[in-house]
Amino acid sequence: MDSTPSDPRVLTIGHSTHSWERFERLLLGAGVTAVADVRTSPWSRHTPQFNRDALAERLKGAGLAYVYLGDALGGRPTGAHLFDDGVADYEAMAAEPAFKAGLERVRKGAERHVVALMCAEQEPLDCHRCLLVSRQLKAMGLAVSHVLPDGQVEPHAATERRLLVCEGLEHDDFLEGPEERLARAYRQRARKAAYAEDQPETAVLGAAG
């Protein structure tokens, strides 16, 4: 189903342990018309309804488009230069040509669809779809929001305010401007949430995409 949003935007969502029926309601309730899968490994032993092939088929049945972008926008890099002390370096990953090409595909897709970037974690602040991908989409000028487990849609600016609180950086600092504080909050959170080489199945805060 094609759509031409009057105000192009991008949403994100985590499938978590939702039933298919619940996940479908979340997507349709948010007005999503296309899902971009940003999981590096689009398979799950625990939630087989979200395995790539099954997911694509179910989305098709619901009238929603599906595209796999985990090869470009996934959270588990392979190059040694994309790790910092064994943890995926989101700032280095954001500079990769393949990553930038993936962002451009999302931008173009948002001209025709209401796109939801999908990964596993239910909390955006525990996932690269927020800490890496959404941050860069925002820098490109796209409006980004996150579909939360209860169906609320949280603007990325509100998510960033929560990020500052979570990292203890919500208060003004005479020596550090707002942009610098926010960048530091992103870096701190990423060290906790990003994929680590010595944790092949899970990241510190969850199963990184």
PDB file of C-alpha atoms in Angstrom:
ATOM      1  CA  MET A   1       0.000   0.000   0.000  1.00  0.00           C
ATOM      2  CA  ASP A   2       1.527   3.277  -1.086  1.00  0.00           C
ATOM      3  CA  SER A   3       0.962   6.482   0.783  1.00  0.00           C
ATOM      4  CA  THR A   4       2.151  10.016   0.204  1.00  0.00           C
ATOM      5  CA  PRO A   5       2.458  11.592   3.655  1.00  0.00           C
ATOM      6  CA  SER A   6       1.642  15.291   3.706  1.00  0.00           C
ATOM      7  CA  ASP A   7       4.375  15.690   6.330  1.00  0.00           C
ATOM      8  CA  PRO A   8       6.957  12.946   5.718  1.00  0.00           C
ATOM      9  CA  ARG A   9       8.210  11.364   8.911  1.00  0.00           C
ATOM     10  CA  VAL A  10       9.817   8.209  10.154  1.00  0.00           C
ATOM     11  CA  LEU A  11       8.677   6.081  13.062  1.00  0.00           C
ATOM     12  CA  THR A  12      10.519   3.356  14.934  1.00  0.00           C
ATOM     13  CA  ILE A  13       9.180   0.335  16.778  1.00  0.00           C
ATOM     14  CA  GLY A  14      10.513  -2.650  18.704  1.00  0.00           C
ATOM     15  CA  HIS A  15       8.769  -5.981  18.239  1.00  0.00           C
ATOM     16  CA  SER A  16       9.795  -7.151  21.730  1.00  0.00           C
ATOM     17  CA  THR A  17       7.727 -10.208  22.724  1.00  0.00           C
ATOM     18  CA  HIS A  18       4.481  -8.874  21.279  1.00  0.00           C
ATOM     19  CA  SER A  19       2.026 -11.261  19.716  1.00  0.00           C
ATOM     20  CA  TRP A  20       1.582 -10.684  16.015  1.00  0.00           C
ATOM     21  CA  GLU A  21      -1.911  -9.320  16.635  1.00  0.00           C
ATOM     22  CA  ARG A  22      -0.646  -6.754  19.132  1.00  0.00           C
ATOM     23  CA  PHE A  23       2.231  -5.718  16.890  1.00  0.00           C
ATOM     24  CA  GLU A  24      -0.089  -5.277  13.926  1.00  0.00           C
ATOM     25  CA  ARG A  25      -2.387  -3.065  16.010  1.00  0.00           C
ATOM     26  CA  LEU A  26       0.565  -0.908  17.042  1.00  0.00           C
ATOM     27  CA  LEU A  27       1.635  -0.447  13.424  1.00  0.00           C
ATOM     28  CA  LEU A  28      -1.822   0.315  12.084  1.00  0.00           C
ATOM     29  CA  GLY A  29      -2.653   2.549  15.040  1.00  0.00           C
ATOM     30  CA  ALA A  30       0.396   4.680  14.263  1.00  0.00           C
ATOM     31  CA  GLY A  31      -0.512   4.923  10.581  1.00  0.00           C
ATOM     32  CA  VAL A  32       2.481   2.898   9.383  1.00  0.00           C
ATOM     33  CA  THR A  33       2.402   1.802   5.738  1.00  0.00           C
ATOM     34  CA  ALA A  34       5.889   0.269   5.422  1.00  0.00           C
ATOM     35  CA  VAL A  35       8.292  -1.507   7.777  1.00  0.00           C
ATOM     36  CA  ALA A  36      12.063  -1.237   7.349  1.00  0.00           C
ATOM     37  CA  ASP A  37      13.745  -4.060   9.260  1.00  0.00           C
ATOM     38  CA  VAL A  38      17.037  -2.794  10.720  1.00  0.00           C
ATOM     39  CA  ARG A  39      18.018  -5.968  12.582  1.00  0.00           C
ATOM     40  CA  THR A  40      21.398  -7.322  11.578  1.00  0.00           C
ATOM     41  CA  SER A  41      20.046 -10.841  12.145  1.00  0.00           C
ATOM     42  CA  PRO A  42      16.330 -10.838  11.304  1.00  0.00           C
ATOM     43  CA  TRP A  43      15.570 -14.079  13.138  1.00  0.00           C
ATOM     44  CA  SER A  44      14.475 -15.013  16.638  1.00  0.00           C
ATOM     45  CA  ARG A  45      14.131 -18.364  18.363  1.00  0.00           C
ATOM     46  CA  HIS A  46      11.856 -16.841  20.977  1.00  0.00           C
ATOM     47  CA  THR A  47       9.575 -14.798  18.701  1.00  0.00           C
ATOM     48  CA  PRO A  48       9.391 -16.738  15.413  1.00  0.00           C
ATOM     49  CA  GLN A  49       6.499 -14.568  14.238  1.00  0.00           C
ATOM     50  CA  PHE A  50       9.132 -11.902  13.618  1.00  0.00           C
ATOM     51  CA  ASN A  51      11.500 -14.035  11.570  1.00  0.00           C
ATOM     52  CA  ARG A  52      12.147 -12.266   8.298  1.00  0.00           C
ATOM     53  CA  ASP A  53      10.114 -14.460   5.944  1.00  0.00           C
ATOM     54  CA  ALA A  54       7.169 -14.868   8.310  1.00  0.00           C
ATOM     55  CA  LEU A  55       7.170 -11.151   9.074  1.00  0.00           C
ATOM     56  CA  ALA A  56       7.209 -10.123   5.424  1.00  0.00           C
ATOM     57  CA  GLU A  57       4.288 -12.448   4.684  1.00  0.00           C
ATOM     58  CA  ARG A  58       2.218 -11.220   7.618  1.00  0.00           C
ATOM     59  CA  LEU A  59       2.881  -7.587   6.754  1.00  0.00           C
ATOM     60  CA  LYS A  60       1.836  -8.221   3.177  1.00  0.00           C
ATOM     61  CA  GLY A  61      -1.400  -9.714   4.451  1.00  0.00           C
ATOM     62  CA  ALA A  62      -1.995  -6.561   6.482  1.00  0.00           C
ATOM     63  CA  GLY A  63      -1.414  -4.370   3.429  1.00  0.00           C
ATOM     64  CA  LEU A  64       1.983  -3.127   4.607  1.00  0.00           C
ATOM     65  CA  ALA A  65       5.228  -3.029   2.650  1.00  0.00           C
ATOM     66  CA  TYR A  66       8.428  -4.610   3.976  1.00  0.00           C
ATOM     67  CA  VAL A  67      12.086  -3.989   3.240  1.00  0.00           C
ATOM     68  CA  TYR A  68      15.176  -5.424   4.892  1.00  0.00           C
ATOM     69  CA  LEU A  69      17.848  -2.802   5.646  1.00  0.00           C
ATOM     70  CA  GLY A  70      19.778  -4.583   8.362  1.00  0.00           C
ATOM     71  CA  ASP A  71      22.761  -5.042   6.065  1.00  0.00           C
ATOM     72  CA  ALA A  72      23.189  -1.247   5.890  1.00  0.00           C
ATOM     73  CA  LEU A  73      21.560  -0.003   9.096  1.00  0.00           C
ATOM     74  CA  GLY A  74      22.022  -2.923  11.484  1.00  0.00           C
ATOM     75  CA  GLY A  75      23.610  -2.457  14.879  1.00  0.00           C
ATOM     76  CA  ARG A  76      26.235  -5.211  14.694  1.00  0.00           C
ATOM     77  CA  PRO A  77      29.223  -4.106  12.584  1.00  0.00           C
ATOM     78  CA  THR A  78      31.889  -6.483  11.299  1.00  0.00           C
ATOM     79  CA  GLY A  79      34.908  -4.250  10.678  1.00  0.00           C
ATOM     80  CA  ALA A  80      37.438  -3.899  13.481  1.00  0.00           C
ATOM     81  CA  HIS A  81      37.554  -0.144  12.849  1.00  0.00           C
ATOM     82  CA  LEU A  82      33.895   0.079  13.863  1.00  0.00           C
ATOM     83  CA  PHE A  83      34.544  -1.023  17.437  1.00  0.00           C
ATOM     84  CA  ASP A  84      35.892   0.989  20.351  1.00  0.00           C
ATOM     85  CA  ASP A  85      37.306  -1.181  23.113  1.00  0.00           C
ATOM     86  CA  GLY A  86      35.148  -4.078  21.976  1.00  0.00           C
ATOM     87  CA  VAL A  87      31.882  -2.127  21.727  1.00  0.00           C
ATOM     88  CA  ALA A  88      30.229  -1.032  18.481  1.00  0.00           C
ATOM     89  CA  ASP A  89      31.153   2.592  17.799  1.00  0.00           C
ATOM     90  CA  TYR A  90      27.990   4.301  16.586  1.00  0.00           C
ATOM     91  CA  GLU A  91      29.760   7.482  15.527  1.00  0.00           C
ATOM     92  CA  ALA A  92      32.193   5.515  13.364  1.00  0.00           C
ATOM     93  CA  MET A  93      29.337   3.443  11.938  1.00  0.00           C
ATOM     94  CA  ALA A  94      27.445   6.602  10.999  1.00  0.00           C
ATOM     95  CA  ALA A  95      30.341   7.654   8.763  1.00  0.00           C
ATOM     96  CA  GLU A  96      30.282   4.451   6.690  1.00  0.00           C
ATOM     97  CA  PRO A  97      29.154   4.861   3.045  1.00  0.00           C
ATOM     98  CA  ALA A  98      26.807   1.863   3.282  1.00  0.00           C
ATOM     99  CA  PHE A  99      25.150   3.342   6.351  1.00  0.00           C
ATOM    100  CA  LYS A 100      24.683   6.691   4.634  1.00  0.00           C
ATOM    101  CA  ALA A 101      23.181   4.916   1.627  1.00  0.00           C
ATOM    102  CA  GLY A 102      20.764   3.140   3.946  1.00  0.00           C
ATOM    103  CA  LEU A 103      19.682   6.440   5.456  1.00  0.00           C
ATOM    104  CA  GLU A 104      19.048   7.796   1.987  1.00  0.00           C
ATOM    105  CA  ARG A 105      16.817   4.816   1.207  1.00  0.00           C
ATOM    106  CA  VAL A 106      14.810   5.586   4.328  1.00  0.00           C
ATOM    107  CA  ARG A 107      14.543   9.245   3.369  1.00  0.00           C
ATOM    108  CA  LYS A 108      13.267   8.380  -0.089  1.00  0.00           C
ATOM    109  CA  GLY A 109      10.892   5.788   1.315  1.00  0.00           C
ATOM    110  CA  ALA A 110       9.428   8.365   3.679  1.00  0.00           C
ATOM    111  CA  GLU A 111       8.362  10.413   0.667  1.00  0.00           C
ATOM    112  CA  ARG A 112       5.888   7.656  -0.262  1.00  0.00           C
ATOM    113  CA  HIS A 113       5.221   5.811   2.984  1.00  0.00           C
ATOM    114  CA  VAL A 114       4.927   6.243   6.696  1.00  0.00           C
ATOM    115  CA  VAL A 115       7.987   4.125   7.451  1.00  0.00           C
ATOM    116  CA  ALA A 116       8.591   2.322  10.739  1.00  0.00           C
ATOM    117  CA  LEU A 117      12.152   1.232  11.450  1.00  0.00           C
ATOM    118  CA  MET A 118      11.840  -2.075  13.292  1.00  0.00           C
ATOM    119  CA  CYS A 119      14.260  -3.754  15.657  1.00  0.00           C
ATOM    120  CA  ALA A 120      13.832  -6.008  18.694  1.00  0.00           C
ATOM    121  CA  GLU A 121      14.077  -3.831  21.809  1.00  0.00           C
ATOM    122  CA  GLN A 122      10.860  -2.301  23.098  1.00  0.00           C
ATOM    123  CA  GLU A 123      12.628   0.727  24.653  1.00  0.00           C
ATOM    124  CA  PRO A 124      14.072   3.082  22.022  1.00  0.00           C
ATOM    125  CA  LEU A 125      16.892   4.152  24.352  1.00  0.00           C
ATOM    126  CA  ASP A 126      18.103   0.553  24.505  1.00  0.00           C
ATOM    127  CA  CYS A 127      18.355   0.217  20.729  1.00  0.00           C
ATOM    128  CA  HIS A 128      20.519   1.391  17.854  1.00  0.00           C
ATOM    129  CA  ARG A 129      17.390   2.350  15.896  1.00  0.00           C
ATOM    130  CA  CYS A 130      17.197   5.337  18.257  1.00  0.00           C
ATOM    131  CA  LEU A 131      20.763   5.930  19.418  1.00  0.00           C
ATOM    132  CA  LEU A 132      22.299   5.544  15.956  1.00  0.00           C
ATOM    133  CA  VAL A 133      19.785   5.598  13.104  1.00  0.00           C
ATOM    134  CA  SER A 134      17.229   8.080  14.432  1.00  0.00           C
ATOM    135  CA  ARG A 135      19.958  10.456  15.531  1.00  0.00           C
ATOM    136  CA  GLN A 136      21.328  10.595  12.000  1.00  0.00           C
ATOM    137  CA  LEU A 137      17.885  10.880  10.395  1.00  0.00           C
ATOM    138  CA  LYS A 138      17.193  13.836  12.668  1.00  0.00           C
ATOM    139  CA  ALA A 139      20.464  15.414  11.509  1.00  0.00           C
ATOM    140  CA  MET A 140      19.190  15.005   7.931  1.00  0.00           C
ATOM    141  CA  GLY A 141      16.106  17.014   8.825  1.00  0.00           C
ATOM    142  CA  LEU A 142      13.592  14.181   9.069  1.00  0.00           C
ATOM    143  CA  ALA A 143      10.923  14.129  11.756  1.00  0.00           C
ATOM    144  CA  VAL A 144      11.330  10.955  13.819  1.00  0.00           C
ATOM    145  CA  SER A 145       9.041   9.491  16.478  1.00  0.00           C
ATOM    146  CA  HIS A 146       8.972   6.217  18.395  1.00  0.00           C
ATOM    147  CA  VAL A 147       5.999   3.882  18.804  1.00  0.00           C
ATOM    148  CA  LEU A 148       6.058   2.788  22.441  1.00  0.00           C
ATOM    149  CA  PRO A 149       4.697  -0.536  23.756  1.00  0.00           C
ATOM    150  CA  ASP A 150       1.476   1.095  24.982  1.00  0.00           C
ATOM    151  CA  GLY A 151       0.798   2.609  21.565  1.00  0.00           C
ATOM    152  CA  GLN A 152       1.892   6.134  22.405  1.00  0.00           C
ATOM    153  CA  VAL A 153       3.991   7.855  19.754  1.00  0.00           C
ATOM    154  CA  GLU A 154       6.884   9.750  21.327  1.00  0.00           C
ATOM    155  CA  PRO A 155       8.627  12.474  19.289  1.00  0.00           C
ATOM    156  CA  HIS A 156      12.379  11.974  19.135  1.00  0.00           C
ATOM    157  CA  ALA A 157      12.912  15.308  20.896  1.00  0.00           C
ATOM    158  CA  ALA A 158      11.040  13.906  23.904  1.00  0.00           C
ATOM    159  CA  THR A 159      13.113  10.733  23.718  1.00  0.00           C
ATOM    160  CA  GLU A 160      16.252  12.852  23.787  1.00  0.00           C
ATOM    161  CA  ARG A 161      14.989  14.607  26.901  1.00  0.00           C
ATOM    162  CA  ARG A 162      14.541  11.204  28.538  1.00  0.00           C
ATOM    163  CA  LEU A 163      18.037  10.301  27.382  1.00  0.00           C
ATOM    164  CA  LEU A 164      19.506  13.308  29.164  1.00  0.00           C
ATOM    165  CA  VAL A 165      17.672  12.377  32.366  1.00  0.00           C
ATOM    166  CA  CYS A 166      18.716   8.729  32.150  1.00  0.00           C
ATOM    167  CA  GLU A 167      22.350   9.763  31.783  1.00  0.00           C
ATOM    168  CA  GLY A 168      22.205  12.401  34.527  1.00  0.00           C
ATOM    169  CA  LEU A 169      22.830  15.244  32.093  1.00  0.00           C
ATOM    170  CA  GLU A 170      19.498  17.068  32.153  1.00  0.00           C
ATOM    171  CA  HIS A 171      20.797  20.127  34.004  1.00  0.00           C
ATOM    172  CA  ASP A 172      22.449  23.077  32.276  1.00  0.00           C
ATOM    173  CA  ASP A 173      26.211  23.159  32.521  1.00  0.00           C
ATOM    174  CA  PHE A 174      28.116  26.433  32.251  1.00  0.00           C
ATOM    175  CA  LEU A 175      31.097  24.634  30.709  1.00  0.00           C
ATOM    176  CA  GLU A 176      29.125  22.501  28.259  1.00  0.00           C
ATOM    177  CA  GLY A 177      26.464  23.676  25.828  1.00  0.00           C
ATOM    178  CA  PRO A 178      23.199  21.800  25.153  1.00  0.00           C
ATOM    179  CA  GLU A 179      24.466  20.159  21.956  1.00  0.00           C
ATOM    180  CA  GLU A 180      27.646  18.956  23.641  1.00  0.00           C
ATOM    181  CA  ARG A 181      25.672  17.582  26.590  1.00  0.00           C
ATOM    182  CA  LEU A 182      23.313  15.727  24.279  1.00  0.00           C
ATOM    183  CA  ALA A 183      26.206  14.275  22.292  1.00  0.00           C
ATOM    184  CA  ARG A 184      27.794  13.084  25.522  1.00  0.00           C
ATOM    185  CA  ALA A 185      24.514  11.500  26.597  1.00  0.00           C
ATOM    186  CA  TYR A 186      24.348   9.625  23.286  1.00  0.00           C
ATOM    187  CA  ARG A 187      27.899   8.366  23.730  1.00  0.00           C
ATOM    188  CA  GLN A 188      27.305   7.274  27.314  1.00  0.00           C
ATOM    189  CA  ARG A 189      24.102   5.446  26.469  1.00  0.00           C
ATOM    190  CA  ALA A 190      25.635   3.795  23.430  1.00  0.00           C
ATOM    191  CA  ARG A 191      28.404   2.321  25.583  1.00  0.00           C
ATOM    192  CA  LYS A 192      25.688   0.589  27.595  1.00  0.00           C
ATOM    193  CA  ALA A 193      23.359  -0.436  24.774  1.00  0.00           C
ATOM    194  CA  ALA A 194      25.558  -1.148  21.757  1.00  0.00           C
ATOM    195  CA  TYR A 195      26.607  -4.583  20.586  1.00  0.00           C
ATOM    196  CA  ALA A 196      29.752  -5.860  22.279  1.00  0.00           C
ATOM    197  CA  GLU A 197      32.146  -8.358  20.703  1.00  0.00           C
ATOM    198  CA  ASP A 198      32.230 -10.548  23.811  1.00  0.00           C
ATOM    199  CA  GLN A 199      28.420 -10.751  23.928  1.00  0.00           C
ATOM    200  CA  PRO A 200      27.416 -12.467  20.680  1.00  0.00           C
ATOM    201  CA  GLU A 201      23.753 -12.897  21.559  1.00  0.00           C
ATOM    202  CA  THR A 202      22.918  -9.839  23.600  1.00  0.00           C
ATOM    203  CA  ALA A 203      24.137  -6.335  24.236  1.00  0.00           C
ATOM    204  CA  VAL A 204      24.472  -4.815  27.670  1.00  0.00           C
ATOM    205  CA  LEU A 205      20.891  -3.549  27.719  1.00  0.00           C
ATOM    206  CA  GLY A 206      19.304  -5.894  25.209  1.00  0.00           C
ATOM    207  CA  ALA A 207      19.624  -7.835  22.003  1.00  0.00           C
ATOM    208  CA  ALA A 208      21.270  -5.225  19.821  1.00  0.00           C
ATOM    209  CA  GLY A 209      20.106  -5.196  16.238  1.00  0.00           C
TER     210      GLY A 209
END
